[in-house]
Coordinates of C-alpha atoms and ligand atoms in Angstrom, one line a residue:
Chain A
X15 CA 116.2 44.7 -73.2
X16 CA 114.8 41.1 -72.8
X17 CA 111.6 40.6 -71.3
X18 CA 111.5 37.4 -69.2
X19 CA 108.4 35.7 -70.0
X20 CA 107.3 33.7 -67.0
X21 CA 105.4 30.5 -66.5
X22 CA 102.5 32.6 -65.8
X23 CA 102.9 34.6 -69.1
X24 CA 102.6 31.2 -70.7
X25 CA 99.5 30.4 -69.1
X26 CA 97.7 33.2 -69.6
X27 CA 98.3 32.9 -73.3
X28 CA 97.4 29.2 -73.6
X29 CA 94.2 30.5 -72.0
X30 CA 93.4 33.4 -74.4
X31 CA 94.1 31.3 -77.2
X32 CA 92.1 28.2 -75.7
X33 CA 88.9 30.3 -74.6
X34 CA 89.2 32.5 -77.9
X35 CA 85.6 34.2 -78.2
X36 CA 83.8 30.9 -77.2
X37 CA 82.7 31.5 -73.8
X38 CA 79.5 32.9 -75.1
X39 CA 78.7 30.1 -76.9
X40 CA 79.5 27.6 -74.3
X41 CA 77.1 30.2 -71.6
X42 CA 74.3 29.6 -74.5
X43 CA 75.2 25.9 -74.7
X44 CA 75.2 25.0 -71.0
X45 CA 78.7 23.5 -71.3
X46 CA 82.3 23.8 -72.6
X47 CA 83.6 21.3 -74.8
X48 CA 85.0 18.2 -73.4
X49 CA 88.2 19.0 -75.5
X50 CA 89.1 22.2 -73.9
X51 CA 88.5 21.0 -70.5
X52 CA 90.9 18.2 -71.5
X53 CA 93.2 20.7 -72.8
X54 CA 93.4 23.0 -70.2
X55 CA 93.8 20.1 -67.9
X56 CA 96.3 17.9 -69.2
X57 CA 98.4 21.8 -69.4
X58 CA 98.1 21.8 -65.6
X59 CA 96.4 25.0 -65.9
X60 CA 93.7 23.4 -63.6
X61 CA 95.1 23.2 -60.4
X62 CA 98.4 25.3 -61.3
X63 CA 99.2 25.8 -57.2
X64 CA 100.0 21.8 -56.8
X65 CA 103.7 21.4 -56.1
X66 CA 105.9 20.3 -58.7
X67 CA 107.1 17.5 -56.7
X68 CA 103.4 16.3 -56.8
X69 CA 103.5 16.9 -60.8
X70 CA 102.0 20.5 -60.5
X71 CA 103.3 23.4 -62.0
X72 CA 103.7 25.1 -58.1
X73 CA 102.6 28.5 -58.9
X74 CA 102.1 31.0 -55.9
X75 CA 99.0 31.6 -54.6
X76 CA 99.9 35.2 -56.0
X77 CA 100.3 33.7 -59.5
X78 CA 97.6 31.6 -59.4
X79 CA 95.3 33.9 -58.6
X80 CA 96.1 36.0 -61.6
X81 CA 95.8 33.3 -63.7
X82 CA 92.2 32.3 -61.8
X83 CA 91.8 36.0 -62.6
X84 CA 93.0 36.2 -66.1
X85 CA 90.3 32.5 -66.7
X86 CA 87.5 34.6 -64.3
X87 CA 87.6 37.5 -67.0
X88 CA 86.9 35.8 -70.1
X89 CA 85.0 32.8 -68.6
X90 CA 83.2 31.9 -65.1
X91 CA 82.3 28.8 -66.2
X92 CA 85.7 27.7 -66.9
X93 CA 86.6 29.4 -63.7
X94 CA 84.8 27.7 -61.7
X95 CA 86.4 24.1 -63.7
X96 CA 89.5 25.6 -61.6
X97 CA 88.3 26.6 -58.3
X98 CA 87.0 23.3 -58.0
X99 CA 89.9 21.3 -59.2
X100 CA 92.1 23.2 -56.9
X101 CA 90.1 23.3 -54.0
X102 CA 89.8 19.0 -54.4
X103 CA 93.9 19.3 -55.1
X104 CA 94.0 21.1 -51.9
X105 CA 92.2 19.4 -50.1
X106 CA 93.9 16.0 -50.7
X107 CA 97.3 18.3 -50.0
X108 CA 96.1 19.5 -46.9
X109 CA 93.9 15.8 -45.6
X110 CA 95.2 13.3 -47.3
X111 CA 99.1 11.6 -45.9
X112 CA 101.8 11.3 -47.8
X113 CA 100.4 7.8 -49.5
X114 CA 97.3 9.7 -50.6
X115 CA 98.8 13.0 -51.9
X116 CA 101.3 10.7 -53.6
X117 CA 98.4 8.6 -55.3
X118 CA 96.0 11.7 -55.9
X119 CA 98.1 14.8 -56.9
X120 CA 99.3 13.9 -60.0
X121 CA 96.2 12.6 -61.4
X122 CA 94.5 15.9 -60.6
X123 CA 97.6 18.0 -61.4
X124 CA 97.3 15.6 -65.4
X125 CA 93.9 16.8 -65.3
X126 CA 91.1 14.5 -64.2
X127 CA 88.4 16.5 -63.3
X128 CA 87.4 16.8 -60.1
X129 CA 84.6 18.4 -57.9
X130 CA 83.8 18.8 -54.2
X131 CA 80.5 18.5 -52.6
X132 CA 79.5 19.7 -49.0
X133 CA 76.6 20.7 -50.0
X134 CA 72.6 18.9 -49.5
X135 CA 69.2 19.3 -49.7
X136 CA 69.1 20.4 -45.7
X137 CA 72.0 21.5 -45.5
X138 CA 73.7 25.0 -47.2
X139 CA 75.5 27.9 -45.2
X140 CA 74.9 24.9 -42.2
X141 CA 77.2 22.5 -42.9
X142 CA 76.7 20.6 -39.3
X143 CA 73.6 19.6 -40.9
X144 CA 75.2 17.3 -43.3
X145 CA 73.2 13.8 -43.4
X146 CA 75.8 12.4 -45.7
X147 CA 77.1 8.7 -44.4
X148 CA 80.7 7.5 -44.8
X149 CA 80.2 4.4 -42.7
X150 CA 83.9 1.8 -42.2
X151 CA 82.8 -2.1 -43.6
X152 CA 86.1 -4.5 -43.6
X153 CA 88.2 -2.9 -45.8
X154 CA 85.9 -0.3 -47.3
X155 CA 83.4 2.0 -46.7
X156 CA 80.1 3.1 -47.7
X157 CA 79.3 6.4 -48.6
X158 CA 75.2 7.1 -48.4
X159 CA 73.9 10.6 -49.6
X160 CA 72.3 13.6 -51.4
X161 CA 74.8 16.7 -52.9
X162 CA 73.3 19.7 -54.5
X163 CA 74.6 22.2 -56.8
X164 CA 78.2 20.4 -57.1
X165 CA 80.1 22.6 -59.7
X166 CA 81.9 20.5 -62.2
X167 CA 80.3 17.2 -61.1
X168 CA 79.4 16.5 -64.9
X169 CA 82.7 16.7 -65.8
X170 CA 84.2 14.7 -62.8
X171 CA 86.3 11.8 -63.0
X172 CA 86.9 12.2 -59.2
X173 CA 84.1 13.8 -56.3
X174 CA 85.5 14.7 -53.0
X175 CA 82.9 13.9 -50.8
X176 CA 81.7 15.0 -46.9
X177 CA 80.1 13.3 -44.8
X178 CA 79.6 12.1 -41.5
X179 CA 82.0 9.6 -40.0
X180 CA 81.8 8.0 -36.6
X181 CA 81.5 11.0 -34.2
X182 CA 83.3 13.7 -36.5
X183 CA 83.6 14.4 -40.2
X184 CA 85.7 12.8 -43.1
X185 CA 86.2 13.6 -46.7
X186 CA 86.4 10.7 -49.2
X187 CA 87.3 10.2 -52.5
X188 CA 84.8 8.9 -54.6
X189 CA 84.8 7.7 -58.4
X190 CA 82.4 9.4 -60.3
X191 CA 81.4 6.3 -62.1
X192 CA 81.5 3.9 -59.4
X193 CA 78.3 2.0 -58.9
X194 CA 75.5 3.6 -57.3
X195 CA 77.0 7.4 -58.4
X196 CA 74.2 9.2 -59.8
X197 CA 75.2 12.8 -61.2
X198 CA 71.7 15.0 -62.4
X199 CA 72.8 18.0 -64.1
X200 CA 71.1 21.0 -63.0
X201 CA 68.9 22.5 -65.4
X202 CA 69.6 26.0 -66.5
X203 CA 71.8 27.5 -63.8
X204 CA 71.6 31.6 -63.4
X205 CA 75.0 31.7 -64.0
X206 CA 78.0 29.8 -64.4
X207 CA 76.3 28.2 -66.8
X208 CA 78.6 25.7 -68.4
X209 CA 79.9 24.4 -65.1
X210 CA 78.8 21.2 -64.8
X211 CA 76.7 22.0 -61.7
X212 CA 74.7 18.5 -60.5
X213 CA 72.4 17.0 -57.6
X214 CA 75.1 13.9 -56.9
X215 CA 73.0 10.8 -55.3
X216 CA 75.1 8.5 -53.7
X217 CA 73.5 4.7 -52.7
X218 CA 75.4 2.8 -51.0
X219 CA 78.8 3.4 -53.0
X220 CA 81.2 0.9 -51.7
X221 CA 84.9 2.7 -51.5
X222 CA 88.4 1.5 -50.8
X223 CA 88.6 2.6 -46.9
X224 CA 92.2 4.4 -48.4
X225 CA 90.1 6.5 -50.3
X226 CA 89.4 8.4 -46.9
X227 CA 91.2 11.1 -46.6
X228 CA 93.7 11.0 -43.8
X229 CA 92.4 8.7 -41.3
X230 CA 88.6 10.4 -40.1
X231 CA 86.3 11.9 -38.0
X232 CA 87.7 15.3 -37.5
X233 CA 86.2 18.2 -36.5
X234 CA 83.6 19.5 -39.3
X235 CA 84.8 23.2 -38.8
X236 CA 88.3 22.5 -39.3
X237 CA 88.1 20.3 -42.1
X238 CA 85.7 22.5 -44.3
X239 CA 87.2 25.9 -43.2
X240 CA 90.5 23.7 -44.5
X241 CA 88.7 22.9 -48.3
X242 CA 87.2 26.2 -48.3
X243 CA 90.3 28.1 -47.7
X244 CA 91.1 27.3 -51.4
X245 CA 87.9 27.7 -52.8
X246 CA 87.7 31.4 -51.5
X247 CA 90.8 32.3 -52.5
X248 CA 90.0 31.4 -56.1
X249 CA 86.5 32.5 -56.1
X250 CA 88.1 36.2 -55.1
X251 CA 90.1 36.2 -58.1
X252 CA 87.7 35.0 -60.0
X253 CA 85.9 37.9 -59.1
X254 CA 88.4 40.2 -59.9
X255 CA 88.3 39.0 -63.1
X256 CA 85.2 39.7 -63.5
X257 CA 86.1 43.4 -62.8
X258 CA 88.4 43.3 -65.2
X259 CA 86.4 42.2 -68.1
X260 CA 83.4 44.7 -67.4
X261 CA 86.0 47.6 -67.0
X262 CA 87.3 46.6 -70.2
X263 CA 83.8 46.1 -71.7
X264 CA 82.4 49.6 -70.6
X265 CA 85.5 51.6 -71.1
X266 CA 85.6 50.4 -75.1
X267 CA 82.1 51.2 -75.0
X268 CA 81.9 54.6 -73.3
X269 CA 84.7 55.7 -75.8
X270 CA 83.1 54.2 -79.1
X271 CA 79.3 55.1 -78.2
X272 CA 78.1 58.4 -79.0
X273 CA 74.9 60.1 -77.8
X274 CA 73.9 63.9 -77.2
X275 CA 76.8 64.1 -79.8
X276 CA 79.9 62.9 -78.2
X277 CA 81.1 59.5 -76.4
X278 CA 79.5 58.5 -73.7
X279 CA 82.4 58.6 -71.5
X280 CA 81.7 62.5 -72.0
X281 CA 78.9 62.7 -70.1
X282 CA 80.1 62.6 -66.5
X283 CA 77.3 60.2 -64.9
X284 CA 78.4 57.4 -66.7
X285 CA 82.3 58.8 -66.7
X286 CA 81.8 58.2 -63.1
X287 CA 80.2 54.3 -63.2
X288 CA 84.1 54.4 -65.4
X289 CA 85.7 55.4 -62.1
X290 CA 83.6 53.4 -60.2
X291 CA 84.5 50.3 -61.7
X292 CA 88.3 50.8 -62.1
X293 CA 88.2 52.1 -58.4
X294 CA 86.2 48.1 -57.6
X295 CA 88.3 46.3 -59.8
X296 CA 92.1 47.9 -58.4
X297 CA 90.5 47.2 -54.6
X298 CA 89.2 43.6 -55.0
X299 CA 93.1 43.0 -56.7
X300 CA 94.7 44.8 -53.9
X301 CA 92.2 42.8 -51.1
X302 CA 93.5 39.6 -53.6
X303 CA 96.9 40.3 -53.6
X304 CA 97.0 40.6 -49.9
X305 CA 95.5 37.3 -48.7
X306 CA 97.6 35.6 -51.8
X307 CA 101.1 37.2 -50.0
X308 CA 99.6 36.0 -46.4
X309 CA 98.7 32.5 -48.1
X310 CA 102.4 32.6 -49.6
X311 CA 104.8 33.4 -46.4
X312 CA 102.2 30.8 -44.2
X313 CA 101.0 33.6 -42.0
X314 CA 98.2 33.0 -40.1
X315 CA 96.4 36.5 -40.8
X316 CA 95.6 34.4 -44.3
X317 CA 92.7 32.9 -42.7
X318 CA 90.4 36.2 -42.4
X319 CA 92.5 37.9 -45.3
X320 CA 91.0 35.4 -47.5
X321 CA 87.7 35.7 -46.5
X322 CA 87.7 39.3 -46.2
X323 CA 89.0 38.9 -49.9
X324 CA 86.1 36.5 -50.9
X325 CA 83.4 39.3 -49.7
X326 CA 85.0 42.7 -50.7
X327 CA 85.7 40.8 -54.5
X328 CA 82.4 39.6 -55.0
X329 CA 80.2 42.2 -53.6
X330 CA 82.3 44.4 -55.6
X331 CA 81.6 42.1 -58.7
X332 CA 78.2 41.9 -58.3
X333 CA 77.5 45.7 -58.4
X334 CA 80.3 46.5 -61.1
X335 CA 78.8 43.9 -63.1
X336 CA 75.3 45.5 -62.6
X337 CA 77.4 48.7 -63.5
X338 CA 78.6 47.5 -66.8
X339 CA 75.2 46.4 -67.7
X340 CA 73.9 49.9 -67.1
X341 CA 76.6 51.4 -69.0
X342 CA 76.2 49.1 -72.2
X343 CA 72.5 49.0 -72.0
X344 CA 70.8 47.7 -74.7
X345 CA 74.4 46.7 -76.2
X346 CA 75.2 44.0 -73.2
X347 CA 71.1 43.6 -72.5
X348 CA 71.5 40.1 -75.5
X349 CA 71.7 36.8 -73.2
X350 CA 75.5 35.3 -73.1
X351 CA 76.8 38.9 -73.8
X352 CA 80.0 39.1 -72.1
X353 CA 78.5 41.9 -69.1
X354 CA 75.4 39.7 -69.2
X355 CA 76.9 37.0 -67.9
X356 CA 79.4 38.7 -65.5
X357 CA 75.7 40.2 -64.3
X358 CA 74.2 36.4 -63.9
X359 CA 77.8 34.7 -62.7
X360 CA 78.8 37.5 -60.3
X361 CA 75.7 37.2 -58.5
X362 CA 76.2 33.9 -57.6
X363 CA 79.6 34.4 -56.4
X364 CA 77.8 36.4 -53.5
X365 CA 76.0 32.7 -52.5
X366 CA 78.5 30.4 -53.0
X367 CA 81.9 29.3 -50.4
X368 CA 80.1 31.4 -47.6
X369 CA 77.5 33.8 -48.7
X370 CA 77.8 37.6 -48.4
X371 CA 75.6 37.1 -45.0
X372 CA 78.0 34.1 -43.4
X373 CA 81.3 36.0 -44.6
X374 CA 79.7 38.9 -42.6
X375 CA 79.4 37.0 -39.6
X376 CA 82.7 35.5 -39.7
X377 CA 84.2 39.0 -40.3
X378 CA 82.1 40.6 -37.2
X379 CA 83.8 38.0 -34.7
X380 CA 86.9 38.1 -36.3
X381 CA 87.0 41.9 -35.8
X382 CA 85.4 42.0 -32.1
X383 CA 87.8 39.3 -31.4
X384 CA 91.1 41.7 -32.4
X385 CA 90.2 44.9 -32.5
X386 CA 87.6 44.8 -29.1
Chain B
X29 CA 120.9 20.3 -42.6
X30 CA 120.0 22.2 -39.4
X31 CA 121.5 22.7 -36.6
X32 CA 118.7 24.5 -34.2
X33 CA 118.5 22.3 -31.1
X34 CA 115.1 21.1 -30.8
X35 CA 112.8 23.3 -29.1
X36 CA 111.9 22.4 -25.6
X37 CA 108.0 21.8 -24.0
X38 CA 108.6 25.2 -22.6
X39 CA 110.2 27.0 -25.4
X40 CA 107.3 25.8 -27.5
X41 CA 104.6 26.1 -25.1
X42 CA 105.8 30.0 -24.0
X43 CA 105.7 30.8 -28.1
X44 CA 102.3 29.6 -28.6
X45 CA 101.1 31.2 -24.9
X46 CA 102.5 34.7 -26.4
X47 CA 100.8 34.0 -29.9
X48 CA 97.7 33.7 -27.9
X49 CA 97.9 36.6 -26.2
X50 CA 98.9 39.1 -28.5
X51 CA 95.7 37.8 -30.6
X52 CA 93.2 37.5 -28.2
X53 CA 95.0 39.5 -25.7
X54 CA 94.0 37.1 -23.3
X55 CA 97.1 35.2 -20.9
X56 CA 96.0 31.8 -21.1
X57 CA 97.1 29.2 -18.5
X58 CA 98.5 25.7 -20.3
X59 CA 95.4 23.7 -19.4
X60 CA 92.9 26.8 -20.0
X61 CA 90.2 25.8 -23.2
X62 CA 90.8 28.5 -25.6
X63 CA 87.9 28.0 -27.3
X64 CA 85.8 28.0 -24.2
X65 CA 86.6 31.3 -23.3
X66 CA 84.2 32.5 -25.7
X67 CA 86.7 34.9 -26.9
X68 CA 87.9 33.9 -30.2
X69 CA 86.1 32.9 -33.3
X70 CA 85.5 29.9 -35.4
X71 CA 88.1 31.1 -37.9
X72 CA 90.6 31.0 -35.2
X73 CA 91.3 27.4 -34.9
X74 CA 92.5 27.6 -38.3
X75 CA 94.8 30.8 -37.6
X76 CA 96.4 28.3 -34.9
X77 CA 97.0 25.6 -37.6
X78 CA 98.7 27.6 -39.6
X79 CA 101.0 29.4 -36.7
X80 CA 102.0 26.4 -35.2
X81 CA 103.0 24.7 -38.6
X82 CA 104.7 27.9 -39.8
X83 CA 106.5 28.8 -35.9
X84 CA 107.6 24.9 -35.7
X85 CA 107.9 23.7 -38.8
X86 CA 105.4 20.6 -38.8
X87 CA 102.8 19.6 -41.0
X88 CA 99.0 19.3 -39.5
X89 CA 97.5 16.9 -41.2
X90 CA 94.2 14.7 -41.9
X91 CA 94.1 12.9 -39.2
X92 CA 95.5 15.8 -36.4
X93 CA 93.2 18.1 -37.7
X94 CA 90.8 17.9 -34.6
X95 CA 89.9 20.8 -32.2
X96 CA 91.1 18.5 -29.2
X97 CA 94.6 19.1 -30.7
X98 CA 94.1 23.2 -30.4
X99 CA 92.1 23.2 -27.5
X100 CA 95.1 24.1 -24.7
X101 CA 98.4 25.4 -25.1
X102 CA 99.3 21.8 -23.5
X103 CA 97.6 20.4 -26.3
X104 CA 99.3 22.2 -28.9
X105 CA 102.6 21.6 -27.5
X106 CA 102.4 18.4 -27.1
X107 CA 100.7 17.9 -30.8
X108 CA 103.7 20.0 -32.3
X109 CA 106.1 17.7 -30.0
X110 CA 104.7 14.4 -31.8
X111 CA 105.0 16.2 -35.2
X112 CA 108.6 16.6 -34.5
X113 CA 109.3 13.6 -33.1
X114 CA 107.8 12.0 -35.9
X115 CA 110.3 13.7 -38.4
X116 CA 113.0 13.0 -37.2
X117 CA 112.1 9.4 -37.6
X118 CA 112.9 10.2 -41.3
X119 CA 109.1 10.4 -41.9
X120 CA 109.8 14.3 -43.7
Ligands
LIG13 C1 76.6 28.4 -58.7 C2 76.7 27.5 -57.5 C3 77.8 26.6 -57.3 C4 77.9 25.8 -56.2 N1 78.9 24.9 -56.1 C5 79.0 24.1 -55.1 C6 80.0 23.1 -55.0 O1 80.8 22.9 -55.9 N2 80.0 22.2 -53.9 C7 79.1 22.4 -52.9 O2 79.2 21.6 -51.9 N3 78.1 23.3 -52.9 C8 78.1 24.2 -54.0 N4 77.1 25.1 -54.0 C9 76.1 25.3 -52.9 C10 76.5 26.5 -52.1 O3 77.6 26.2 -51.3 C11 75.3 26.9 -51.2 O4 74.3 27.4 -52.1 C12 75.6 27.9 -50.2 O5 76.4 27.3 -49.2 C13 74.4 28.5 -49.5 O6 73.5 27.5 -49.1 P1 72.0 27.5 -49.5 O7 71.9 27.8 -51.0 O8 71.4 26.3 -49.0 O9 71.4 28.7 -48.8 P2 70.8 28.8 -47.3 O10 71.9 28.3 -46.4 O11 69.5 28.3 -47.2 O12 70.8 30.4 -47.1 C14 69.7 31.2 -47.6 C15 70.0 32.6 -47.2 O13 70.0 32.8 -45.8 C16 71.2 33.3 -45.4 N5 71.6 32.7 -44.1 C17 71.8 31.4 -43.8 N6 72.2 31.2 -42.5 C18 72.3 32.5 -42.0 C19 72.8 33.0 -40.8 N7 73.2 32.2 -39.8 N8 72.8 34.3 -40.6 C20 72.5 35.2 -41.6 N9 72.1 34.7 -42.8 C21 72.0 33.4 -43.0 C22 72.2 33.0 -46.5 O14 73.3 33.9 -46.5 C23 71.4 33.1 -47.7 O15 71.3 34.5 -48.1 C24 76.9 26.0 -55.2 C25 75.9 26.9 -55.3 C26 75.8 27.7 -56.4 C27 74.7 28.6 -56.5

């Protein structure tokens, strides 16, 4: 019987072998080495879900995500490389006309770096309150402004940028180096720790008026709920990853660990944080799996699926990572311990691409609005 | 190659009117403001981008991205018109 190795088999071992047992090393080092970025990159394995047409490998959203998954297990940090390449790769896909996508995709899809920054000093779960100025001059314009906590900014070659623009909203597409780019790297994050997160200052940085992304001045909503889209999908995976690797973590150590003379997996209280976890990890995969499949036949349930997703995953990584913690005790208590970090990364997965709180809201009016 | 005559204003408008109500299960007149009604959600203009790009095969892009284009069933139609129009102008 031959097994047919897919394109996704592939990836998943060109990531094993290119993580290896370093991500606790890069956690501890505050980055990941410019090498594997650029190797993980240049394999596409970045922003997989860009078509080929557009040089991507075209994955699914469904195989994607298990890939984002597969990434989220061993590594957040690198994880997070990939939600924010794909999320800038989508966002060009879904903004940017055909000149732009044509220009953009395959650079992104090769593997320069890029990050995407909504967010400022006065403005988080608010993005209304962006100050950020993308104002037309001739043939250019000139993008004026303050980002915070942009993931993968100090490895960037490229940062999709918000901002104002006329009456509306635009996104541009900003070198990294250009002049009056400052990128300050955040000083030990909680988690994610290697992810490049930085305060981007931008002065005055004079832009090719094609760098903004089809035409401008749309409505804020529709163009970050657009970006976003991506960025929760990923995140969710991501955070079913993170399931993965603690129920892998505890279930090696509930079998291998013996007090009160047998395993620990004998002793029902923690048999049950075993069931707990496998029952948090198979239901942020199934919640996964469905917004992928709505993402994948275009239906337009895939806009709550994939925020529904994005809250049941990482609420459910954030306490199954609190879970393996207490399982492993003083064996995963040793900073940049696999569960360790899932403990400090998962609980910033609650914050990020619409907190547990905003996802809530969205949810409640998505639900009095169909089911009232 | 297809052959499926183009879709007329009312073909197109009379999809997107039935959409609406069996999500909102509100009947919206052509020139009502869906959004105004108070009834549907911010997530909901989104849900409309992607039905009318997957029910008409169009492609909402950067620049149409604007809640002006979702507001009215009118709107929509004519928005998904213009997408199709400019398609066959070999712009695919
Ligand atoms: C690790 C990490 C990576 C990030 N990466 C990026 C990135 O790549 N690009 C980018 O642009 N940004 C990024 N961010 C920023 C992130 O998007 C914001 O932190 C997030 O939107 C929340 O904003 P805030 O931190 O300002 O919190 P605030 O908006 O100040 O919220 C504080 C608390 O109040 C709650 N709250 C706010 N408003 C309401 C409300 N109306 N109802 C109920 N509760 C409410 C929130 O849920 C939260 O619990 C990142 C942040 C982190 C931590």
């Amino acid at each position: 019987m031959a097994e047919t190795v897919t394109e996704l088999d592939r990836l998943r071992a060109f990531a094993d072998e290119l993580i290896g047992d370093s991500a606790d090393s890069w956690d501890r080092a505050g980055t990941i080495p410019e090498e594997i970025v650029r190797k993980a990159g240049a394999r596409g394995l970045m922003c997989a879900q860009v078509p080929e047409r557009h040089g991507g490998l075209g994955l699914s959203s469904a195989d994607n995500g298990e890939l984002t998954a597969f990434v989220g297990s061993r590594c957040s940090s690198l994880r997070s490389l990939m939600t924010s390449q794909g999320m800038a790769a989508w966002t060009v896909q879904r903004l940017g006309d055909r000149k732009q996508r044509a220009a953009l995709l395959p650079r992104l899809a090769g593997g320069e770096q890029a990050a995407v920054a909504f967010s400022e000093p006065g403005a988080g779960s608010d993005l209304s309150a962006m100050a950020t100025r993308i104002e037309p001059d001739g043939d250019r314009v000139v993008v004026t402004g303050e980002k915070v906590w942009i993931t993968a900014a100090c490895y960037a070659e490229h940062l999709v940028v918000f901002g104002r623009y006329g009456d509306g909203t635009a996104a541009v597409v900003v070198p990294a180096h250009a002049e009056g780019v400052r990128v300050e790297r955040v000083p030990e994050p909680l988690g994610c720790r290697a992810a490049g997160h930085a305060r981007v200052r931008l002065d005055g940085v004079r832009v090719p008026a094609a760098e903004v992304l089809g035409g401008a001045g749309q409505s804020t909503e529709l163009l970050v709920s657009t970006a976003l889209a991506y960025g929760r999908m990923s995140v969710a995976w991501g955070c079913a990853g993170i399931l993965r690797g603690a129920l892998a973590s505890v279930s090696r150590h509930a079998r291998t660990r013996t007090q009160f003379g047998k395993p620990l997996a004998g002793h029902q209280l923690v048999a049950r944080h075993v069931a707990e976890l496998l029952a948090a990890e198979q239901t942020a995969t199934r919640v996964c799996a469905h917004a992928s499949h709505c993402w994948d036949t275009r239906s337009p349930e895939v806009v709550s699926a994939t925020v529904l997703a994005k809250y049941v995953s990482s609420r459910h990584a954030a306490a199954g990572a609190a879970t393996a913690v207490q399982v492993l005790a003083s064996a995963g208590a040793q900073e940049s311990h696999p569960v360790a970090r899932a403990y400090r990364d998962a609980k910033l997965m609650e914050i990020i691409e619409g907190s547990n709180e905003i996802c809530e809201l969205l949810l409640a009016e998505h639900a009095l609005s169909v089911h009232a | 190659m297809t052959t499926t005559p183009e879709p007329t204003a009312d073909v197109i408008a009379e999809r997107i009117t039935r959409f609406l109500e069996e999500r909102t299960k509100i009947s919206f007149a052509v020139d009502t403001d869906v959004f105004a009604s108070g009834s549907v959600n911010s997530l909901f203009a989104m849900e409309l981008v992607v039905f009318l790009e997957e029910s008409f095969d169009v492609e909402i892009g950067g620049s149409d991205l604007r809640l002006d284009n979702m507001r009215t069933v009118r709107s929509m139609t004519g928005l998904v018109q213009r997408l199709r129009d400019a398609d066959e102008d070999g712009h695919g």
